[in-house]
Coordinates of C-alpha atoms in Angstrom, one line a residue:
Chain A
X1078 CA -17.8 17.5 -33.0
X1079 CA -19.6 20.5 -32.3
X1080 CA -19.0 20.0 -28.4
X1081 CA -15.5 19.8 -29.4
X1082 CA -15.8 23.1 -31.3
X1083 CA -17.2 24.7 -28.1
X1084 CA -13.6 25.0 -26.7
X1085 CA -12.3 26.5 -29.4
X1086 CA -10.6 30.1 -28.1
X1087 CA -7.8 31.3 -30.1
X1088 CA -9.9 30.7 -33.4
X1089 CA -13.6 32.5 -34.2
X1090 CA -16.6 30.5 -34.6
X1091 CA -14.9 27.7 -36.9
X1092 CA -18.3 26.5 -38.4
X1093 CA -18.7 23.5 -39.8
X1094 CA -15.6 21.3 -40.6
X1095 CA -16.8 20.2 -44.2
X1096 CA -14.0 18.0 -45.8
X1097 CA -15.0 19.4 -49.3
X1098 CA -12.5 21.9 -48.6
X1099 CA -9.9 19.8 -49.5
X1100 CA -10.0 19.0 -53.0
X1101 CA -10.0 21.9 -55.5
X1102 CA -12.2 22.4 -58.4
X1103 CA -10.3 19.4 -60.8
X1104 CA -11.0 17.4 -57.8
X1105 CA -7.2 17.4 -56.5
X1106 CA -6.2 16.9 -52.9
X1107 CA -5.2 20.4 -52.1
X1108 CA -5.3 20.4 -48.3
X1109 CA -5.5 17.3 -46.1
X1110 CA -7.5 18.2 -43.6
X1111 CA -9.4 15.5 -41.8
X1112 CA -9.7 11.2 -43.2
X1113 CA -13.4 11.7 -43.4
X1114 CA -14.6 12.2 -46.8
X1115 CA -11.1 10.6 -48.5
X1116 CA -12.4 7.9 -51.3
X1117 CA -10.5 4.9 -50.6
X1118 CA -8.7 4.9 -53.8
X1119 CA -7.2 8.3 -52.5
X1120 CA -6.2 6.7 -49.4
X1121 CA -4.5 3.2 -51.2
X1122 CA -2.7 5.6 -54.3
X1123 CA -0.9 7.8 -50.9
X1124 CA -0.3 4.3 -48.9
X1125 CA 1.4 3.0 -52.5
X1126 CA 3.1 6.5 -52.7
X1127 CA 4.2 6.2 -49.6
X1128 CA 5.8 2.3 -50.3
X1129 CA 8.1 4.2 -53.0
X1130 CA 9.3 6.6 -50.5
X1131 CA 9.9 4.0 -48.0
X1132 CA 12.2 2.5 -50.5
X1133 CA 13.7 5.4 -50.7
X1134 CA 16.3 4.5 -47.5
X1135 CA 18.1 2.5 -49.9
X1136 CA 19.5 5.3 -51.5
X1137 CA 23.1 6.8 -50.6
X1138 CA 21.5 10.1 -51.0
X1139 CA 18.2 10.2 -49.1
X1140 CA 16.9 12.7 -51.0
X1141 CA 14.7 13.6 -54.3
X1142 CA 13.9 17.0 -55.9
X1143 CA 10.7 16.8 -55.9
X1144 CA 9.9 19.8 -53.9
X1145 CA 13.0 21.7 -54.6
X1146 CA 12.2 25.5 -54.3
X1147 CA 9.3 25.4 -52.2
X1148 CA 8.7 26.5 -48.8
X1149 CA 7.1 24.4 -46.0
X1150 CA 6.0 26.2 -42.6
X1151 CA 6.0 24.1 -39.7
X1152 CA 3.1 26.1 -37.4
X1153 CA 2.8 24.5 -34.2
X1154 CA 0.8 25.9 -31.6
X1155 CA 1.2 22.9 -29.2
X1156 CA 4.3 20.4 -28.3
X1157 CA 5.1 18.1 -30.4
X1158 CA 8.1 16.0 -31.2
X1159 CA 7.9 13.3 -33.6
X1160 CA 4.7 14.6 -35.5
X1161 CA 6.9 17.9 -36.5
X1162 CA 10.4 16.1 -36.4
X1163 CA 9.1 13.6 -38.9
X1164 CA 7.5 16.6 -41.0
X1165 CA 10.6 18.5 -41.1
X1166 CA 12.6 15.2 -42.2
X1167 CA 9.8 14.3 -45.0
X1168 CA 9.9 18.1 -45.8
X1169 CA 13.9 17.9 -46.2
X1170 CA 13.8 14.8 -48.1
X1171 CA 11.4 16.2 -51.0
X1172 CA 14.2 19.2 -50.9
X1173 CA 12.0 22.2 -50.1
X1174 CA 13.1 24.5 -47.6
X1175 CA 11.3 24.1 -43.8
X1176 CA 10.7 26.8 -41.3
X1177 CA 9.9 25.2 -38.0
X1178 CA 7.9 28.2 -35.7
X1179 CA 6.7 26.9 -32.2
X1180 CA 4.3 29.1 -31.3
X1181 CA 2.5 29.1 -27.4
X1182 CA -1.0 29.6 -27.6
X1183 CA -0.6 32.7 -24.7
X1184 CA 1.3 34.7 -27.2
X1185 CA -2.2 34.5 -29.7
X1186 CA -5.3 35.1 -27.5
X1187 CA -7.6 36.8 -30.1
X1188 CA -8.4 35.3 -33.9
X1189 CA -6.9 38.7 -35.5
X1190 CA -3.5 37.4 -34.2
X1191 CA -3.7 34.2 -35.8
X1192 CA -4.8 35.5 -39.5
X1193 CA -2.2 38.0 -39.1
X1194 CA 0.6 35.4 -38.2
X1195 CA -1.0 33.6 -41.3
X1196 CA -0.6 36.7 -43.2
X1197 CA 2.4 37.5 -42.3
X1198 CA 4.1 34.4 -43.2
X1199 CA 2.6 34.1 -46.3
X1200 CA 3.8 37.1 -47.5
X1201 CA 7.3 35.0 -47.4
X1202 CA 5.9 33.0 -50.8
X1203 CA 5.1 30.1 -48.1
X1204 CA 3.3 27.5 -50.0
X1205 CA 2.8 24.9 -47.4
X1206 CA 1.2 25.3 -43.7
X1207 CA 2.0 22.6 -41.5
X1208 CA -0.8 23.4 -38.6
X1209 CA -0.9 21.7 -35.1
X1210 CA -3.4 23.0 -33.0
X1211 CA -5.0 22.5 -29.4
X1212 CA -8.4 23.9 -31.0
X1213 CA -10.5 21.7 -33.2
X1214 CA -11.0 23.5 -36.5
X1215 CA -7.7 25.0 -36.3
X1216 CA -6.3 23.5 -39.4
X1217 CA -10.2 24.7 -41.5
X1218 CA -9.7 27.6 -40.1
X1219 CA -6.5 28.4 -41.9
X1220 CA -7.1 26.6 -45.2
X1221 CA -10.5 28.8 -45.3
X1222 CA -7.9 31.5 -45.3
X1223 CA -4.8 30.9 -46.9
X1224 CA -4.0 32.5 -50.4
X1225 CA -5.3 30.2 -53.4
X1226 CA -1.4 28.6 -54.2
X1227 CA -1.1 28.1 -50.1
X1228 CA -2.0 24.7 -49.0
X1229 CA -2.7 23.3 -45.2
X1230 CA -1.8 20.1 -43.9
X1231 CA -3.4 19.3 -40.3
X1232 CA -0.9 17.9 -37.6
X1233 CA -3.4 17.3 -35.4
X1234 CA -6.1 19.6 -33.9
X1235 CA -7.8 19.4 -30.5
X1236 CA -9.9 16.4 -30.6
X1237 CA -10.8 16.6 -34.3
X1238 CA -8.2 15.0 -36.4
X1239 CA -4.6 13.6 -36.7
X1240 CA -5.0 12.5 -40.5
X1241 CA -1.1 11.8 -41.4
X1242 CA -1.0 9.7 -38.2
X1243 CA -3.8 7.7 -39.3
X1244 CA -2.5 7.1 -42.5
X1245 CA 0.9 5.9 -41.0
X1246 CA -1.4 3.8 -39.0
X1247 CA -3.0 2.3 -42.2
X1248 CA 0.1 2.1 -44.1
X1249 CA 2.0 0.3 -41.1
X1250 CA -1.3 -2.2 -40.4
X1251 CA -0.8 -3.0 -44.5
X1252 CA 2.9 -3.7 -44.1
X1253 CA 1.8 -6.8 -41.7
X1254 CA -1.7 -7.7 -42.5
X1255 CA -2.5 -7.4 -46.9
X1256 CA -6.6 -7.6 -46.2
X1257 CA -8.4 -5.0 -44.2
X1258 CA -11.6 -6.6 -44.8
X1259 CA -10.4 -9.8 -42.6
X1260 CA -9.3 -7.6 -40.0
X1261 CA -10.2 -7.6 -36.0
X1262 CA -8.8 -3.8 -34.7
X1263 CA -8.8 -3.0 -31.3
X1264 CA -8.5 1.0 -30.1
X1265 CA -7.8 1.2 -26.4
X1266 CA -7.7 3.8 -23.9
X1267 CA -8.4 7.6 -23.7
X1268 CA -11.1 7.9 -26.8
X1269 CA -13.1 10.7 -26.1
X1270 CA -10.1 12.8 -26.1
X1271 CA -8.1 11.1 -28.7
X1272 CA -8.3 12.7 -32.7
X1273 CA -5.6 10.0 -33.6
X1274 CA -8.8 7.2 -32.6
X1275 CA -10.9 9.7 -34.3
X1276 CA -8.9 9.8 -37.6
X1277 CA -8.0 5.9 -37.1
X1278 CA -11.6 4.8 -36.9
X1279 CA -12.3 6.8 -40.3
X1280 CA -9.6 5.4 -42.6
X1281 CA -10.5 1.8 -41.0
X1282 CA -13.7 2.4 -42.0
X1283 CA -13.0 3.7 -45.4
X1284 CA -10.6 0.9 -46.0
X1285 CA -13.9 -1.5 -45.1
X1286 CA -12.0 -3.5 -41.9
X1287 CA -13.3 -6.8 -40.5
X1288 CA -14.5 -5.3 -37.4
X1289 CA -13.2 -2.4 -35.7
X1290 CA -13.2 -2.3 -31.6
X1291 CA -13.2 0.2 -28.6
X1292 CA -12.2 -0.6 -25.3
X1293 CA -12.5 2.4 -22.7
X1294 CA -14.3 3.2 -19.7
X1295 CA -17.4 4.4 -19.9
X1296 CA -16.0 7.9 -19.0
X1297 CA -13.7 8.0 -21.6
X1298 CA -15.9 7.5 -24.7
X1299 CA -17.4 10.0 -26.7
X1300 CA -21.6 9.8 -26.6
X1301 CA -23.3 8.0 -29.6
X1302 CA -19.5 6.5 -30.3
X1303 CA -21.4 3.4 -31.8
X1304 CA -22.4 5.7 -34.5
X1305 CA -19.0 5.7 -35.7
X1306 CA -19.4 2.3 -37.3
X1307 CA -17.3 0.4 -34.1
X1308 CA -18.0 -2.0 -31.6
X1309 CA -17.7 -0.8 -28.0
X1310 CA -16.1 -2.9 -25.0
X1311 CA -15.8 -1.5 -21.6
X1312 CA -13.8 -4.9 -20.5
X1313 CA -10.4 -5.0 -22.0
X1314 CA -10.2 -9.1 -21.6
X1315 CA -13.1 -9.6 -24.0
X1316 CA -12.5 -6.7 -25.9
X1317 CA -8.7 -8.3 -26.9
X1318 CA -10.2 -11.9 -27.8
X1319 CA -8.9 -12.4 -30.9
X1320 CA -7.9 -9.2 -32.5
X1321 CA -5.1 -9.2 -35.1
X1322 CA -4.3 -5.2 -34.4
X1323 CA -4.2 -3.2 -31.3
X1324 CA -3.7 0.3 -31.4
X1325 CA -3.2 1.9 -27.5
X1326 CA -3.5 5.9 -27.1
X1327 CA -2.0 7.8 -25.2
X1328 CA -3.7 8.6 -21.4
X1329 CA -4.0 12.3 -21.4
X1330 CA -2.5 12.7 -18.4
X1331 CA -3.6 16.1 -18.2
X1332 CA -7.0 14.8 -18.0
X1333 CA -7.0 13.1 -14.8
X1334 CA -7.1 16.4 -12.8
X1335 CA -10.6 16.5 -14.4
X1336 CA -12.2 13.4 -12.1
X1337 CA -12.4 11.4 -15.3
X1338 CA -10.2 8.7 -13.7
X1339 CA -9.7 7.5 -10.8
X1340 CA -5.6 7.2 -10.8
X1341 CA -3.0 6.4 -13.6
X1342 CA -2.2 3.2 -11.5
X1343 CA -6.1 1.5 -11.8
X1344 CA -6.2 2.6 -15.2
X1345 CA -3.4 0.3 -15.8
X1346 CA -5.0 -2.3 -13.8
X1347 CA -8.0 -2.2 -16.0
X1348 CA -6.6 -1.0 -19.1
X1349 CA -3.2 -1.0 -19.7
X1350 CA -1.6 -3.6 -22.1
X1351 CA -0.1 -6.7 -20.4
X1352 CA 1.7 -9.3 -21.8
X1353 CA -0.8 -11.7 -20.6
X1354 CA -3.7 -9.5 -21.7
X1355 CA -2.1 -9.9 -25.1
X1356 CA -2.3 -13.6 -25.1
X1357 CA -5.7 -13.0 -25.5
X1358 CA -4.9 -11.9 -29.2
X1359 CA -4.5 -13.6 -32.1
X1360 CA -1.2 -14.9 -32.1
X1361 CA 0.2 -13.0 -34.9
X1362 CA -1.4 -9.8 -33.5
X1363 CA 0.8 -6.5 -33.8
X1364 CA 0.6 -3.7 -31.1
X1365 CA 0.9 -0.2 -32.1
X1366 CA 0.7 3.3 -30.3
X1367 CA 1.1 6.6 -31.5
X1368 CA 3.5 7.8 -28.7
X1369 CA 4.6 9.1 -26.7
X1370 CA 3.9 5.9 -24.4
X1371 CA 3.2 6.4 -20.7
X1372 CA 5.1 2.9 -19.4
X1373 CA 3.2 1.4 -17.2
X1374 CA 0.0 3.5 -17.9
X1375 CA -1.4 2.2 -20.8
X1376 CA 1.6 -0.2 -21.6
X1377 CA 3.9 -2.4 -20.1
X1378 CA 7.3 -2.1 -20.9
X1379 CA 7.6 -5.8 -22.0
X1380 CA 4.8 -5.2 -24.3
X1381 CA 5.9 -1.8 -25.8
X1382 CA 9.6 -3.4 -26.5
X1383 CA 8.7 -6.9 -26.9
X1384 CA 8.6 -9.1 -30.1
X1385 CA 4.9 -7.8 -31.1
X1386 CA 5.0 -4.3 -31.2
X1387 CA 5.4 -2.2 -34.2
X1388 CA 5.7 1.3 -32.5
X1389 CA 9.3 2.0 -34.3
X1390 CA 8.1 1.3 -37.7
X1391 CA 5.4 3.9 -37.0
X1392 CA 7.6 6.4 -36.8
X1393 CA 9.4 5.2 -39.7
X1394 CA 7.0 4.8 -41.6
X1395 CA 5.5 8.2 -40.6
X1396 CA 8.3 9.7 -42.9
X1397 CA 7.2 8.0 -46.3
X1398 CA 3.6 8.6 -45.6
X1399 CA 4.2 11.9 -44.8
X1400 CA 6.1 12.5 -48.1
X1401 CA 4.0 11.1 -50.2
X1402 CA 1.0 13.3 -49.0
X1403 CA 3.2 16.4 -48.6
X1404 CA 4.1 15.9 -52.8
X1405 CA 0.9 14.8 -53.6
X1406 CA -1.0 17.9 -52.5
X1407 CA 1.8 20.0 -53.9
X1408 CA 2.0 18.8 -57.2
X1409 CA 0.5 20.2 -60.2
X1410 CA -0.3 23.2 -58.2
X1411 CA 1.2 25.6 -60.6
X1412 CA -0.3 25.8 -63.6
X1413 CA 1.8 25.6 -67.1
Chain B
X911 CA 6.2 -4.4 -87.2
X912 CA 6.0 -6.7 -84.3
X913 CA 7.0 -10.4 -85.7
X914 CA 10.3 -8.9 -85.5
X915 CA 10.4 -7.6 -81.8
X916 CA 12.4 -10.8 -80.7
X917 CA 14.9 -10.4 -83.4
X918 CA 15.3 -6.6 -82.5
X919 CA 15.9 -7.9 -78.8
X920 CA 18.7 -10.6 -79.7
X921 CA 20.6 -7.9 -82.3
X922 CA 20.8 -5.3 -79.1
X923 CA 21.9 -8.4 -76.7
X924 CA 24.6 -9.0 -79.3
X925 CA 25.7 -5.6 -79.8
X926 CA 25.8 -4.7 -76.0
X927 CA 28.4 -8.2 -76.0
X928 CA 30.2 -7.1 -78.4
X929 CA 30.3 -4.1 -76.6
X930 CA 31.1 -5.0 -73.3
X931 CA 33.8 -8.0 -75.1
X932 CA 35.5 -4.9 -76.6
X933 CA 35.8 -2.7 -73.6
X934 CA 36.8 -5.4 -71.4
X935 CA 33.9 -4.7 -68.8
X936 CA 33.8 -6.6 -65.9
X937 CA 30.2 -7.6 -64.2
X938 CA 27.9 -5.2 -65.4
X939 CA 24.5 -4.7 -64.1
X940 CA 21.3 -3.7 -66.3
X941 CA 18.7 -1.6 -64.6
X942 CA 15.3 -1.1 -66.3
X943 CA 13.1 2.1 -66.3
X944 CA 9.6 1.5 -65.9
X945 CA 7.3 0.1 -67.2
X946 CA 8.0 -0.7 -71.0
X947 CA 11.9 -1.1 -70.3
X948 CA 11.9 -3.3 -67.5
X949 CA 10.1 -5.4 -69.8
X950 CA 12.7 -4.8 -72.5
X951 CA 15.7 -5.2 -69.8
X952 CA 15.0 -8.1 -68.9
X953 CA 14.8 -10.1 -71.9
X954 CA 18.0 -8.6 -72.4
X955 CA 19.4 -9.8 -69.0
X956 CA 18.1 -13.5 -70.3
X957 CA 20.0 -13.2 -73.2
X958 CA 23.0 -11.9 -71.1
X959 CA 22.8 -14.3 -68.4
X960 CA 24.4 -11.3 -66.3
X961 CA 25.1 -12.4 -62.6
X962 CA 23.7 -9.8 -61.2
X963 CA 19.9 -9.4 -60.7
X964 CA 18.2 -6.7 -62.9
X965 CA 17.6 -3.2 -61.3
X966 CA 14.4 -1.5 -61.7
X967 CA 13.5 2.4 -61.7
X968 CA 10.6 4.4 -61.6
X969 CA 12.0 7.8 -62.0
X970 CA 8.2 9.7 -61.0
X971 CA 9.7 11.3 -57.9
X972 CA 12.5 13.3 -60.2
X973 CA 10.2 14.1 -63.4
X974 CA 11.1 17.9 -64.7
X975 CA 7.2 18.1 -65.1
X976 CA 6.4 17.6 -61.6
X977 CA 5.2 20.7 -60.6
X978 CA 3.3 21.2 -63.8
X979 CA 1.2 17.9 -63.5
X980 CA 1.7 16.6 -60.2
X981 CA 2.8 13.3 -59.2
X982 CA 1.9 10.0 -61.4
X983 CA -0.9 8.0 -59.6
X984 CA 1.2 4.9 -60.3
X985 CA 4.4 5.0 -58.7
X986 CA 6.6 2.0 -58.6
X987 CA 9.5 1.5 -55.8
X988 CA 12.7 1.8 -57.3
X989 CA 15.2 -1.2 -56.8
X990 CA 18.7 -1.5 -57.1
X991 CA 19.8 -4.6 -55.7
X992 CA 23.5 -4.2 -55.7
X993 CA 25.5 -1.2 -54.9
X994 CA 26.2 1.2 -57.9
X995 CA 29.5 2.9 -56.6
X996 CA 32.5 2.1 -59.5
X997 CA 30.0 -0.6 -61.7
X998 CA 29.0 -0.3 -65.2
X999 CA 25.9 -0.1 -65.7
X1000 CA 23.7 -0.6 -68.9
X1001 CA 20.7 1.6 -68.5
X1002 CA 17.5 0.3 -70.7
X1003 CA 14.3 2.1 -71.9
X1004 CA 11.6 1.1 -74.7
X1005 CA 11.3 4.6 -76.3
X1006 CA 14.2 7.3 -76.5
X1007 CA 12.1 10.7 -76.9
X1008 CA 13.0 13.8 -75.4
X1009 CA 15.4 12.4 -73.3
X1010 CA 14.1 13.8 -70.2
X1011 CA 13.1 10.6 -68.8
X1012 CA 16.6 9.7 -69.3
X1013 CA 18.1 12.5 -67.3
X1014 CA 15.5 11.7 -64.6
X1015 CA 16.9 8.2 -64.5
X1016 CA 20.1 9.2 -64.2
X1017 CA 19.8 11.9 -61.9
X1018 CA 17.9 8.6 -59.7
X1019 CA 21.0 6.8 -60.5
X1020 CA 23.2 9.5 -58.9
X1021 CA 21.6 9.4 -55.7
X1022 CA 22.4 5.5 -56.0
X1023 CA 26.2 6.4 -56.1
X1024 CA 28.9 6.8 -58.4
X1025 CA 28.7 4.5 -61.5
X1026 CA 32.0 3.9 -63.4
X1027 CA 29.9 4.3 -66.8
X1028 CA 26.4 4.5 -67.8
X1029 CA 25.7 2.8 -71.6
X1030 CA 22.3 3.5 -72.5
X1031 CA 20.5 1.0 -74.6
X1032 CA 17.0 1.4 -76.3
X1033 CA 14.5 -0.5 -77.8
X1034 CA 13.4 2.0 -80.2
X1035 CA 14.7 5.5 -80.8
X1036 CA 12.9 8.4 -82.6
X1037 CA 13.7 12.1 -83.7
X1038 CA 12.9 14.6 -81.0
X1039 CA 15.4 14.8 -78.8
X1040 CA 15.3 18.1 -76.6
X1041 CA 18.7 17.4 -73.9
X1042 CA 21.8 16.0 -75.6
X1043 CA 21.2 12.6 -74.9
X1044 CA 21.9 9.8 -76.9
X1045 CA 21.4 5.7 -77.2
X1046 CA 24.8 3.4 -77.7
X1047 CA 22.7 0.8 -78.6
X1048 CA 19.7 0.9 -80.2
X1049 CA 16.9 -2.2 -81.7
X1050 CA 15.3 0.0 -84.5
X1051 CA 14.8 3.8 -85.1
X1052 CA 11.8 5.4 -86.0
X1053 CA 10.2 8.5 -88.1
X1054 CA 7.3 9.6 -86.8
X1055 CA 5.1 13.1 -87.5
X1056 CA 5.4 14.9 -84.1
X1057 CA 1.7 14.1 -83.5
X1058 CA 2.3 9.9 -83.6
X1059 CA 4.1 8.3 -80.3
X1060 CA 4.9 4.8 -80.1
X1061 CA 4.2 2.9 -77.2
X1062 CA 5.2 -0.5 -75.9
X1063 CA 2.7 -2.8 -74.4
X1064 CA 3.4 -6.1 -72.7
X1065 CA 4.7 -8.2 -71.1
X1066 CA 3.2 -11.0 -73.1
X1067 CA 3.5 -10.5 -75.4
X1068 CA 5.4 -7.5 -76.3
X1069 CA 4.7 -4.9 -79.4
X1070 CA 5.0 -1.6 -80.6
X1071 CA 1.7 0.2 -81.1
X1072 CA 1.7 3.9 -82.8
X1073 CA -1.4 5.8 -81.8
X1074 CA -2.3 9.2 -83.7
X1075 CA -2.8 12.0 -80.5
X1076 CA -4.1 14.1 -83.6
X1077 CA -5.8 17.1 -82.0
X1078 CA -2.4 17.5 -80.0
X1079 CA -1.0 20.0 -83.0

């Protein structure tokens, strides 16, 4: 990760990115940060949190007080529009009050700028950061530094983590499939890039799945990615045999200026996901992708709307999840 | 005190049909707070035999003591399998307390729609009441020190334990 660090510019040296940061001294989830670290228990009691709030959409009145009276600051320093409409919704739906601030990166070109925007907004009574963040470490950065009511939730930074989206991930894999542990799970595409894969491949591995699987080119893994407790497949054919999940990212398009692929069209010839490369699945294999999908990049249109996918629930489901971690960290935080 | 739990359960089924007989109400339904009066709701419901399947509530997510102790590591989904709007419905608990758990539940209720009445019905009432919120029907009422609760455990069977929290005081 430190590699990742390297490109950090609107934030000073971030350090390490321990993941003790986000419990407090009782041992409470105060920020959520990053998936590495989380005890599993952690991760099932916010999935089964989450199944409550899903249930919620029964309800005439959408809507519970949980959060009533707080403030929830929607920071994001990159584009974004279901991670931060889905925030606002879960936000609105616990009843506290959300500020949405889209921030471009040129306006903050030193570190001062960002601890004074931080400053600044906390001296609202702000007692939730949502951060999204093009630099790994971002969302550290700011729970190193926000006052000791204030907590930080990471929306995604740089390559380094997208926690909420793996935990919709999770919770949407447990809504089809009860038992990680007999579990084939397939990542494909832009990996080295990709802290959704990142974030994925933790909770998978906390939540002790079957086997978990990569399928990339070569270019488009991170080094030592083996270390990370997955099996890697250059060849998307044997890499599919059999899986009961496949999860397709995004292709950065962005990154094809840098000579990392040849064109968007041979990545699809190699890699995208075909309904006849999905034969090669398990039959009852679901396909998921964090959006927004590049048709005919990294999925077929057949395959993204077809009977098999689950990519709407995702963002359903990324409501509820996102609810139940936004009033877990929050609660209790004021003491009797 | 708990050979007689099944007798407390059929004199509150007959009170709540003598109840519902006098008021003339049509189709009730009968929603349970969790855990200890789902339990008690729906042996009631079996000695009903209401048409309707029993609701169930888990009122966590609208607690008054939220912010002070966060949220409750086990929450249940809520589930009210019928629409609310213009029913009567008889809401059920083990243990009427405080009454705050009753407010939450009806708050939860609210969000459900608009009920045409709300009778509350309790398995066991106590002194301590801290909203204005009281029981139409209630299996047995106890006096208990302040420091002493009584809590139901169950399903099978079902009894009413009281447990000293002593240093509480």
């Amino acid at each position: 990760m430190s590699e990742a660090l390297s490109s950090t510019r609107a934030i000073p040296a971030a350090g390490p990115l321990p993941s003790s940061l986000q419990f407090n001294e009782e041992g409470r989830l105060r920020h959520l940060l990053t998936i590495e670290g989380l005890p599993q228990t952690l991760i099932t009691e916010i999935l089964d949190t989450a199944e409550s709030f899903a249930s919620m959409n029964a309800q005439a009145v959408k809507k519970v007080p949980l959060l009533r009276g707080k403030t929830v600051v929607n920071l994001f320093f990159e584009a974004s529009t279901r991670t931060r409409t889905t925030f606002e919704l879960a936000a609105k739906r616990l009843s506290a009050d959300v500020l949405n601030m889209n921030i471009s990166t040129s306006a903050t070109t030193k570190g001062e700028s960002l601890l004074d925007t931080l400053r600044n907004l906390e001296a609202m009574y702000v007692d939730m950061f949502v951060v999204r963040h093009e630099s790994s470490g971002a969302a550290h950065f700011f729970a190193r530094h926000v006052a000791p009511h204030v907590s930080v939730l990471n929306a995604g930074d740089g390559r380094h983590a997208h926690p909420t989206q793996a935990l919709l991930d999770m919770f949407t894999i447990r809504r089809h499939k009860q038992d990680f542990t007999r579990l084939r799970v397939a990542i494909v595409g832009d990996i080295l890039h990709s802290r959704v894969a990142r974030s994925q491949i933790h909770a998978l591995n906390i939540l002790n799945t079957g086997e978990i699987r990569v399928i990339a080119p070569q270019s488009l893994l991170p080094a030592q990615v083996e270390s990370l407790g997955v099996h890697v497949y250059n060849d998307i054919r044997q890499g599919l045999k059999d899986v009961d999940v496949i999860i397709m990212l995004r292709l950065q398009r962005e990154r094809m200026e840098s000579g990392l692929l040849p064109s968007e069209h041979e990545f699809f010839q190699l890699y995208g996901l075909t309904q006849e490369r999905l034969a090669l699945a398990h039959p009852d294999c679901i396909v998921m992708h964090p959006g927004p999908a590049n048709r005919g990049v990294e999925i077929d249109s057949r395959v993204a709307d077809g009977p098999r996918s689950v990519i709407l629930e995702q963002v359903t489901y990324g409501i509820a999840v996102r609810m139940a971690v936004m009033s877990m960290i929050m609660g209790g935080s004021v003491t009797p | 005190m708990n050979e007689d739990i099944q007798a407390l359960l059929d004199a509150m089924a007959e009170a709540l049909k003598q109840r519902l007989d006098a008021r003339g109400t049509p189709d009730p339904v009968m929603v349970g707070i969790h855990t200890g009066g789902v339990w008690v709701a729906e042996a009631l419901h079996r000695r009903l035999a209401l048409g309707q399947p029993l609701g169930q509530l888990d009122i966590s997510f609208y607690r008054d003591d939220f912010s002070r102790i966060g949220m409750h590591p086990q929450v249940k989904p809520s589930n009210l399998p019928f629409s609310v709007d213009d029913r009567h419905i008889i809401l059920v608990d083990d243990v009427l307390f405080t009454g705050r758990t009753i407010r939450a539940a009806l708050n939860e209720i609210f969000d459900f729609g608009r009920p045409a009445s709300v009778t509350l019905a309790v398995l066991v009432e106590r002194d301590g009441r801290e909203l204005p919120i009281e029981a139409q029907v209630v299996g047995k009422h106890l006096s208990l020190r302040p420091d002493q609760q009584v809590k139901l455990r169950g399903p099978d069977p079902l009894r009413l334990e009281i447990v000293s929290t002593g240093g509480d005081q």
